[in-house]
Amino acid sequence: MLNATRSISLGRAARGPLMRGFQSSAVRRAKLGLQALADKVDLSSSRVLIRLDLNVPLSKEDGKTITDDTRLRAVVPTMAFLKEKGAQVVVATHVGRPKGEPDPKYSVDPIVSAFSKLIGTEVVKVDDCVGDSVKTACDAMAPGGVVLLENVRFHKGETKNDAKFAEELAASTGATCYVNDAFGTAHRAHASTEGVTAFIRGPKAAGFLMEKELQYIKGAIDEPQRPLTAILGGAKVSTKIPVIESMLDKCDSVLVGGGMIFTFYKAQGLPVGASLVEDDMVETAGKLLEAAKAKGVELLLPTDVVVAEKFDANAASKTCAASAIPDGWLGLDVGPETVAAFSKVIAGSKTVVWNGPMGVFEFDAFAKGTFAVADAMAAVDATTIVGGGDSVAAVEKAHLADKMSHISTGGGASLELLEGKVLPGVAALDEA
């Protein structure tokens, strides 16, 4: 299902000298960090507006039970640091995608209890993010206290990055400093991630999570230990074109999997059966293959795939060569030959970045390719980075998250960073 060329992975725990190399990089020094913020101002007499990404998944049954608290746990170090310094902390976040007006389904209410327990502080929740109620709650805070604002996306001005709303957000909270630890929304130029910084006079710094994300992802691409491998999966070529183009300029190998491989197969004139194909992307896929060849980059597509009679967890399935997909059958995973080839490339890498599953891993019968990539990354002595919601979910499901150097909390943000784009939420922060 895939042709292996580059392997990219976003991972969690650092391993030895590779991590030391990233820590000393210019990438890490580029933006003002928390410790530098503490050196600049007396946080015990400061009120910090902090943008967090607390958009945690909730149970489909009751809409209130948190099913994965990864994003809450990820910001605990930053919150602990600010608490230790005695800062008053005002938290801005979003939940879901409300349409610019209050909607109980997207309230931050379900977060309050779990967040309070994780940071060891009773969080005071306000029913709005601007206005007199916010000012009253913030002014009543003691040093080390935490106020959680209601979903900032309940106001149209948030996603429109409206200057008036951004100014009101700054004025209502009375913030003297700003911290952004919401890497998952850093690629959005919204009022709480970018606009508000123009109305806060004090320093604007990156939180520990933001620093770590930039350190790993930018470090892996700009100053990698080589060989550098990128693993790109997912359903559509159209969403990954900029990343593939960028990786062709930076990686030694690019491994491609997921549903998008069939668009590449069609560009090569191979049969694809009933597999997912973006017909308007076939020509582009062909050009990417030509570009890889011209640049001397190993771009690997799967040589065998697992196909099924229909898109169903229990569908009849079989393995076949990529050049022999039967009519009416659709590819749902990479085959064992591809797994062996990809695993060999990963084993020989020193930096691996992964974004996107190799198949429909939600179905057990078609999860082997994705889990095999996770296994290979867990075993290699390299910096491994996993980015993208589905990739992270797969690693968590395989119980291998603690074996990765870094697990990114931002799918879209990590993709844009890999593409070489400047993230508005990062650009708005002070230089170190």
Coordinates of C-alpha atoms in Angstrom, one line a residue:
M1 CA 0.0 0.0 0.0
L2 CA 3.0 2.2 0.4
N3 CA 6.3 3.1 -1.2
A4 CA 8.8 3.8 1.5
T5 CA 11.0 6.8 1.2
R6 CA 11.1 9.0 4.4
S7 CA 10.0 8.4 7.9
I8 CA 8.9 11.2 10.3
S9 CA 7.8 10.6 13.8
L10 CA 6.9 12.9 16.7
G11 CA 7.8 11.2 20.0
R12 CA 7.7 11.7 23.8
A13 CA 10.6 10.9 26.1
A14 CA 14.0 12.1 25.0
R15 CA 16.9 9.7 24.5
G16 CA 20.5 10.7 25.4
P17 CA 22.7 12.9 23.2
L18 CA 20.1 13.5 20.5
M19 CA 18.0 15.4 22.9
R20 CA 20.9 17.5 24.1
G21 CA 21.6 18.4 20.5
F22 CA 18.0 19.8 20.1
Q23 CA 18.2 21.7 23.4
S24 CA 21.2 23.7 22.3
S25 CA 19.6 24.6 18.9
A26 CA 18.8 28.1 17.8
V27 CA 15.2 26.9 17.4
R28 CA 14.8 26.5 21.2
R29 CA 16.4 29.9 21.9
A30 CA 14.3 31.7 19.3
K31 CA 11.3 32.6 21.5
L32 CA 11.0 33.9 25.1
G33 CA 10.4 31.0 27.4
L34 CA 8.9 30.7 30.9
Q35 CA 12.2 30.8 32.8
A36 CA 13.2 33.9 30.8
L37 CA 9.8 35.4 31.6
A38 CA 10.4 34.9 35.3
D39 CA 13.8 36.6 35.0
K40 CA 12.2 39.6 33.3
V41 CA 9.2 40.2 35.6
D42 CA 8.1 39.5 39.2
L43 CA 5.5 36.8 38.5
S44 CA 4.2 37.0 42.1
S45 CA 2.8 40.4 41.3
S46 CA 1.8 39.6 37.7
R47 CA -1.4 38.4 36.1
V48 CA -0.8 36.0 33.2
L49 CA -3.3 35.4 30.4
I50 CA -2.4 31.9 29.2
R51 CA -3.8 30.3 26.0
L52 CA -4.1 26.6 26.5
D53 CA -5.5 23.9 24.2
L54 CA -7.9 22.1 26.6
N55 CA -10.1 20.8 23.7
V56 CA -10.3 17.3 25.1
P57 CA -12.5 14.6 23.6
L58 CA -15.8 14.0 25.5
S59 CA -17.9 10.9 25.7
K60 CA -20.5 10.6 22.9
E61 CA -22.9 9.1 25.4
D62 CA -23.1 11.9 27.9
G63 CA -21.0 14.7 26.3
K64 CA -19.4 15.4 29.7
T65 CA -17.0 12.6 30.5
I66 CA -13.4 13.2 29.3
T67 CA -12.2 10.2 27.3
D68 CA -8.6 11.3 26.9
D69 CA -6.9 13.8 29.2
T70 CA -3.6 14.0 27.3
R71 CA -4.0 17.7 26.6
L72 CA -4.8 18.5 30.2
R73 CA -1.8 16.6 31.4
A74 CA 0.5 18.2 28.8
V75 CA 0.1 21.7 30.3
V76 CA 0.6 20.7 33.9
P77 CA 4.3 21.6 34.0
T78 CA 3.6 25.1 32.8
M79 CA 0.8 25.6 35.2
A80 CA 2.9 24.3 38.1
F81 CA 5.7 26.7 37.2
L82 CA 3.4 29.7 37.3
K83 CA 1.8 28.5 40.5
E84 CA 5.2 28.1 42.1
K85 CA 6.1 31.7 41.1
G86 CA 2.8 33.0 42.7
A87 CA 1.3 34.3 39.4
Q88 CA -2.4 35.0 39.0
V89 CA -3.3 32.9 36.0
V90 CA -6.2 33.4 33.6
V91 CA -6.8 30.5 31.2
A92 CA -8.3 31.0 27.8
T93 CA -9.2 27.9 25.7
H94 CA -11.7 26.6 23.2
V95 CA -13.7 23.4 23.1
G96 CA -15.0 22.1 19.7
R97 CA -16.3 24.4 17.0
P98 CA -19.2 26.5 18.2
K99 CA -20.6 29.0 15.6
G100 CA -19.5 32.2 17.3
E101 CA -22.2 32.1 20.0
P102 CA -22.8 30.3 23.4
D103 CA -23.7 26.6 23.0
P104 CA -23.8 24.4 26.2
K105 CA -22.5 21.5 24.2
Y106 CA -19.2 23.2 23.9
S107 CA -18.9 24.7 27.4
V108 CA -15.6 24.3 29.3
D109 CA -17.7 23.0 32.3
P110 CA -16.7 19.3 31.9
I111 CA -13.0 20.3 32.1
V112 CA -13.1 22.2 35.5
S113 CA -13.0 19.3 37.9
A114 CA -10.3 17.2 36.1
F115 CA -8.2 20.3 35.4
S116 CA -8.4 21.4 39.1
K117 CA -7.2 17.9 40.3
L118 CA -4.3 17.8 37.8
I119 CA -2.9 21.2 38.7
G120 CA -3.7 20.9 42.4
T121 CA -5.6 24.2 42.5
E122 CA -9.3 24.9 42.7
V123 CA -10.1 26.5 39.3
V124 CA -12.7 29.3 39.3
K125 CA -14.7 29.1 36.1
V126 CA -16.4 32.2 34.6
D127 CA -19.4 32.1 32.4
D128 CA -17.9 34.3 29.7
C129 CA -14.4 35.3 28.5
V130 CA -14.9 39.0 28.4
G131 CA -16.9 41.6 30.4
D132 CA -17.5 42.6 34.0
S133 CA -17.9 39.0 35.3
V134 CA -14.4 38.2 34.1
K135 CA -12.9 41.4 35.6
T136 CA -14.6 40.7 38.9
A137 CA -13.3 37.1 39.1
C138 CA -9.8 38.0 38.0
D139 CA -9.5 40.9 40.5
A140 CA -10.6 38.5 43.3
M141 CA -7.8 36.1 42.6
A142 CA -5.1 35.4 45.1
P143 CA -1.4 34.8 44.1
G144 CA -1.2 31.3 42.6
G145 CA -4.9 31.3 41.8
V146 CA -6.5 30.2 38.5
V147 CA -9.5 31.5 36.6
L148 CA -10.8 29.5 33.6
L149 CA -12.7 31.6 31.0
E150 CA -15.6 30.2 29.1
N151 CA -15.0 29.0 25.6
V152 CA -13.4 31.9 23.6
R153 CA -15.1 30.6 20.4
F154 CA -18.5 31.6 21.9
H155 CA -17.6 35.0 20.4
K156 CA -17.3 35.5 16.6
G157 CA -14.4 37.9 17.2
E158 CA -12.2 35.0 18.3
T159 CA -11.8 33.1 15.0
K160 CA -12.0 36.4 13.0
N161 CA -9.1 37.7 15.1
D162 CA -11.2 40.9 15.6
A163 CA -9.1 43.6 17.2
K164 CA -12.0 44.9 19.3
F165 CA -12.6 41.5 20.8
A166 CA -8.9 41.0 21.4
E167 CA -8.6 44.3 23.2
E168 CA -11.7 43.5 25.3
L169 CA -10.1 40.1 26.2
A170 CA -6.9 41.8 27.4
A171 CA -8.8 44.5 29.3
S172 CA -11.3 42.2 31.0
T173 CA -8.6 39.9 32.3
G174 CA -6.3 42.7 33.3
A175 CA -3.3 40.6 32.1
T176 CA 0.1 42.1 32.5
C177 CA 1.9 39.1 30.7
Y178 CA 0.9 36.5 28.1
V179 CA 1.9 32.9 27.7
N180 CA 0.9 30.6 24.8
D181 CA 1.1 26.9 25.6
A182 CA -1.5 25.9 23.0
F183 CA 0.6 24.4 20.2
G184 CA -2.5 22.7 18.8
T185 CA -3.9 26.1 17.8
A186 CA -0.7 28.0 17.1
H187 CA -1.3 27.7 13.4
R188 CA -4.5 29.8 13.8
A189 CA -4.4 33.6 13.8
H190 CA -7.2 34.0 16.3
A191 CA -7.8 36.7 18.9
S192 CA -6.6 34.6 21.8
T193 CA -3.6 33.2 20.0
E194 CA -2.3 36.2 18.1
G195 CA -4.5 39.4 18.3
V196 CA -4.6 39.8 22.0
T197 CA -0.8 40.1 22.3
A198 CA -1.0 43.6 20.8
F199 CA -3.0 44.8 23.8
I200 CA -0.8 43.3 26.6
R201 CA 2.1 45.5 27.5
G202 CA 4.2 42.9 29.3
P203 CA 6.3 40.1 27.9
K204 CA 4.7 37.4 25.7
A205 CA 6.3 33.9 26.2
A206 CA 6.0 30.3 25.1
G207 CA 5.0 27.7 27.7
F208 CA 7.0 24.6 28.3
L209 CA 4.8 22.5 26.0
M210 CA 5.1 25.1 23.2
E211 CA 8.9 25.1 23.6
K212 CA 9.0 21.3 23.5
E213 CA 7.0 21.1 20.4
L214 CA 9.1 23.7 18.5
Q215 CA 12.3 22.1 19.9
Y216 CA 11.5 18.6 18.6
I217 CA 9.6 19.3 15.4
K218 CA 11.7 22.2 14.1
G219 CA 14.8 20.6 15.5
A220 CA 14.2 17.3 13.8
I221 CA 13.7 19.0 10.4
D222 CA 16.2 21.9 10.6
E223 CA 19.0 20.2 12.5
P224 CA 18.3 16.4 12.2
Q225 CA 20.5 13.5 13.2
R226 CA 20.7 11.6 9.9
P227 CA 19.4 9.6 8.2
L228 CA 16.1 11.5 8.5
T229 CA 13.0 9.5 7.6
A230 CA 9.5 10.8 7.2
I231 CA 6.5 8.5 7.4
L232 CA 3.3 10.0 5.9
G233 CA 0.0 8.3 5.9
G234 CA -3.7 9.3 5.8
A235 CA -6.5 9.1 3.4
K236 CA -5.9 12.1 1.0
V237 CA -2.9 13.2 -1.0
S238 CA -4.4 16.7 -1.2
T239 CA -3.9 17.3 2.5
K240 CA -0.3 16.2 2.5
I241 CA 1.1 17.7 -0.7
P242 CA 2.9 20.6 1.0
V243 CA 4.4 18.3 3.6
I244 CA 5.6 15.8 1.0
E245 CA 7.1 18.6 -1.1
S246 CA 8.9 19.9 2.0
M247 CA 10.1 16.5 3.1
L248 CA 11.6 15.8 -0.4
D249 CA 13.9 18.7 0.2
K250 CA 14.9 17.7 3.8
C251 CA 14.6 13.9 4.2
D252 CA 16.8 11.0 3.2
S253 CA 13.7 8.7 2.9
V254 CA 10.0 9.3 2.7
L255 CA 7.6 6.4 3.4
V256 CA 4.1 6.8 2.1
G257 CA 1.1 4.8 3.3
G258 CA -2.6 5.1 4.0
G259 CA -5.4 5.7 1.5
M260 CA -3.4 8.3 -0.5
I261 CA -1.2 5.6 -1.9
F262 CA -3.9 4.6 -4.4
T263 CA -3.8 8.0 -6.0
F264 CA 0.0 7.4 -6.5
Y265 CA -0.7 4.0 -8.0
K266 CA -3.2 5.4 -10.5
A267 CA -0.5 7.9 -11.5
Q268 CA 1.8 4.9 -12.2
G269 CA -0.9 3.2 -14.3
L270 CA -1.6 0.5 -11.7
P271 CA -5.1 -1.0 -11.0
V272 CA -6.7 0.3 -7.8
G273 CA -9.9 -1.6 -7.7
A274 CA -12.5 0.2 -5.6
S275 CA -9.9 1.9 -3.5
L276 CA -10.0 5.6 -2.5
V277 CA -8.6 7.8 -5.3
E278 CA -8.5 11.6 -5.7
D279 CA -8.7 11.8 -9.5
D280 CA -7.9 15.5 -9.5
M281 CA -4.7 14.7 -7.6
V282 CA -3.4 12.0 -9.9
E283 CA -1.3 14.3 -12.0
T284 CA 0.2 16.0 -8.9
A285 CA 1.0 12.6 -7.4
G286 CA 2.9 11.7 -10.6
K287 CA 4.9 15.0 -10.4
L288 CA 5.8 14.2 -6.8
L289 CA 7.2 10.8 -7.8
E290 CA 9.2 12.5 -10.5
A291 CA 10.5 15.2 -8.1
A292 CA 11.7 12.5 -5.6
K293 CA 13.6 10.8 -8.4
A294 CA 15.1 14.0 -9.6
K295 CA 16.2 15.0 -6.0
G296 CA 17.6 11.5 -5.3
V297 CA 15.2 11.0 -2.4
E298 CA 14.0 7.5 -1.6
L299 CA 10.2 7.7 -1.8
L300 CA 8.7 4.3 -1.0
L301 CA 5.2 3.2 -1.8
P302 CA 3.9 -0.1 -0.5
T303 CA 4.7 -3.0 -2.7
D304 CA 1.8 -5.1 -1.3
V305 CA -1.6 -4.2 0.3
V306 CA -4.3 -5.8 2.3
V307 CA -7.6 -5.5 0.4
A308 CA -11.2 -6.1 1.4
E309 CA -14.4 -6.8 -0.4
K310 CA -16.0 -3.8 1.4
F311 CA -15.3 -1.1 4.0
D312 CA -16.2 -3.2 7.1
A313 CA -14.4 -4.4 10.1
N314 CA -15.4 -8.0 9.4
A315 CA -15.1 -7.9 5.6
A316 CA -13.4 -10.7 3.7
S317 CA -9.8 -9.7 3.1
K318 CA -6.6 -10.9 1.5
T319 CA -3.1 -9.7 0.7
C320 CA -2.0 -9.0 -2.9
A321 CA 0.8 -7.2 -4.8
A322 CA 0.3 -3.5 -5.3
S323 CA 0.2 -4.2 -9.0
A324 CA -2.6 -6.8 -8.7
I325 CA -5.5 -5.2 -6.8
P326 CA -8.7 -7.0 -7.9
D327 CA -11.6 -5.2 -9.4
G328 CA -14.2 -4.2 -6.8
W329 CA -11.8 -4.7 -3.9
L330 CA -10.4 -1.8 -1.9
G331 CA -7.1 -1.4 -0.1
L332 CA -7.3 -0.9 3.7
D333 CA -3.8 -1.6 4.9
V334 CA -0.2 -2.2 3.8
G335 CA 1.0 -5.8 3.5
P336 CA 3.7 -7.8 5.3
E337 CA 6.3 -7.2 2.5
T338 CA 5.9 -3.5 2.9
V339 CA 6.0 -3.7 6.7
A340 CA 9.4 -5.4 6.4
A341 CA 10.7 -2.8 4.0
F342 CA 9.5 0.1 6.0
S343 CA 10.8 -1.4 9.3
K344 CA 14.2 -1.8 7.7
V345 CA 14.3 1.9 6.7
I346 CA 13.2 3.0 10.1
A347 CA 15.8 0.8 11.8
G348 CA 18.5 2.5 9.9
S349 CA 17.4 6.0 10.7
K350 CA 18.5 8.4 13.4
T351 CA 15.5 10.8 13.2
V352 CA 12.0 9.6 12.3
V353 CA 8.9 11.8 11.9
W354 CA 5.5 10.1 11.5
N355 CA 2.2 11.7 10.5
G356 CA -0.8 9.6 9.5
P357 CA -1.7 5.9 9.8
M358 CA -0.8 3.2 7.3
G359 CA -4.3 1.9 7.0
V360 CA -7.7 1.8 8.7
F361 CA -6.3 1.0 12.1
E362 CA -9.7 1.4 13.8
F363 CA -10.5 -2.0 12.4
D364 CA -8.3 -4.7 14.0
A365 CA -8.0 -6.6 10.7
F366 CA -6.4 -3.6 9.0
A367 CA -4.3 -2.3 11.9
K368 CA -1.2 -4.4 11.4
G369 CA 0.7 -1.9 9.2
T370 CA 0.1 1.0 11.5
F371 CA 1.1 -0.9 14.6
A372 CA 4.1 -2.3 12.8
V373 CA 5.4 1.2 12.1
A374 CA 4.8 2.1 15.8
D375 CA 6.7 -1.1 16.9
A376 CA 9.6 -0.2 14.6
M377 CA 9.8 3.3 15.9
A378 CA 9.7 2.1 19.5
A379 CA 12.6 -0.2 18.9
V380 CA 15.0 2.1 16.9
D381 CA 17.8 4.1 18.7
A382 CA 16.7 7.4 17.2
T383 CA 14.7 10.5 17.9
T384 CA 11.2 9.6 17.1
I385 CA 8.4 12.1 16.7
V386 CA 4.7 11.4 16.3
G387 CA 2.4 14.1 15.0
G388 CA -1.2 14.1 13.9
G389 CA -4.3 12.9 15.8
D390 CA -4.7 9.5 14.2
S391 CA -1.0 8.7 14.5
V392 CA -1.1 9.6 18.2
A393 CA -4.2 7.6 18.7
A394 CA -2.6 4.6 17.1
V395 CA 0.5 4.8 19.3
E396 CA -1.6 5.2 22.4
K397 CA -3.7 2.2 21.3
A398 CA -0.5 0.2 20.8
H399 CA 0.7 1.2 24.3
L400 CA 3.9 2.6 22.9
A401 CA 3.6 6.3 23.6
D402 CA 6.3 6.2 26.3
K403 CA 8.7 4.7 23.8
M404 CA 8.6 7.7 21.6
S405 CA 10.8 10.8 21.9
H406 CA 7.9 13.1 21.4
I407 CA 4.2 12.9 20.9
S408 CA 2.8 16.1 19.3
T409 CA -0.4 17.7 20.7
G410 CA -1.1 19.5 17.4
G411 CA -2.0 17.7 14.2
G412 CA -2.6 20.7 12.0
A413 CA 0.1 22.8 13.7
S414 CA 2.7 20.1 13.4
L415 CA 1.9 19.6 9.7
E416 CA 2.3 23.3 9.0
L417 CA 5.6 23.4 10.9
L418 CA 6.8 20.4 8.9
E419 CA 5.8 22.3 5.8
G420 CA 8.1 25.2 6.9
K421 CA 5.3 27.6 7.6
V422 CA 5.5 30.3 10.2
L423 CA 2.8 29.7 12.9
P424 CA 0.9 33.0 13.8
G425 CA 0.7 32.0 17.5
V426 CA 4.5 31.5 17.6
A427 CA 5.3 34.6 15.6
A428 CA 3.3 36.8 18.1
L429 CA 5.6 35.8 21.0
D430 CA 8.6 37.9 22.0
E431 CA 12.1 37.0 20.9
A432 CA 14.4 35.5 23.5

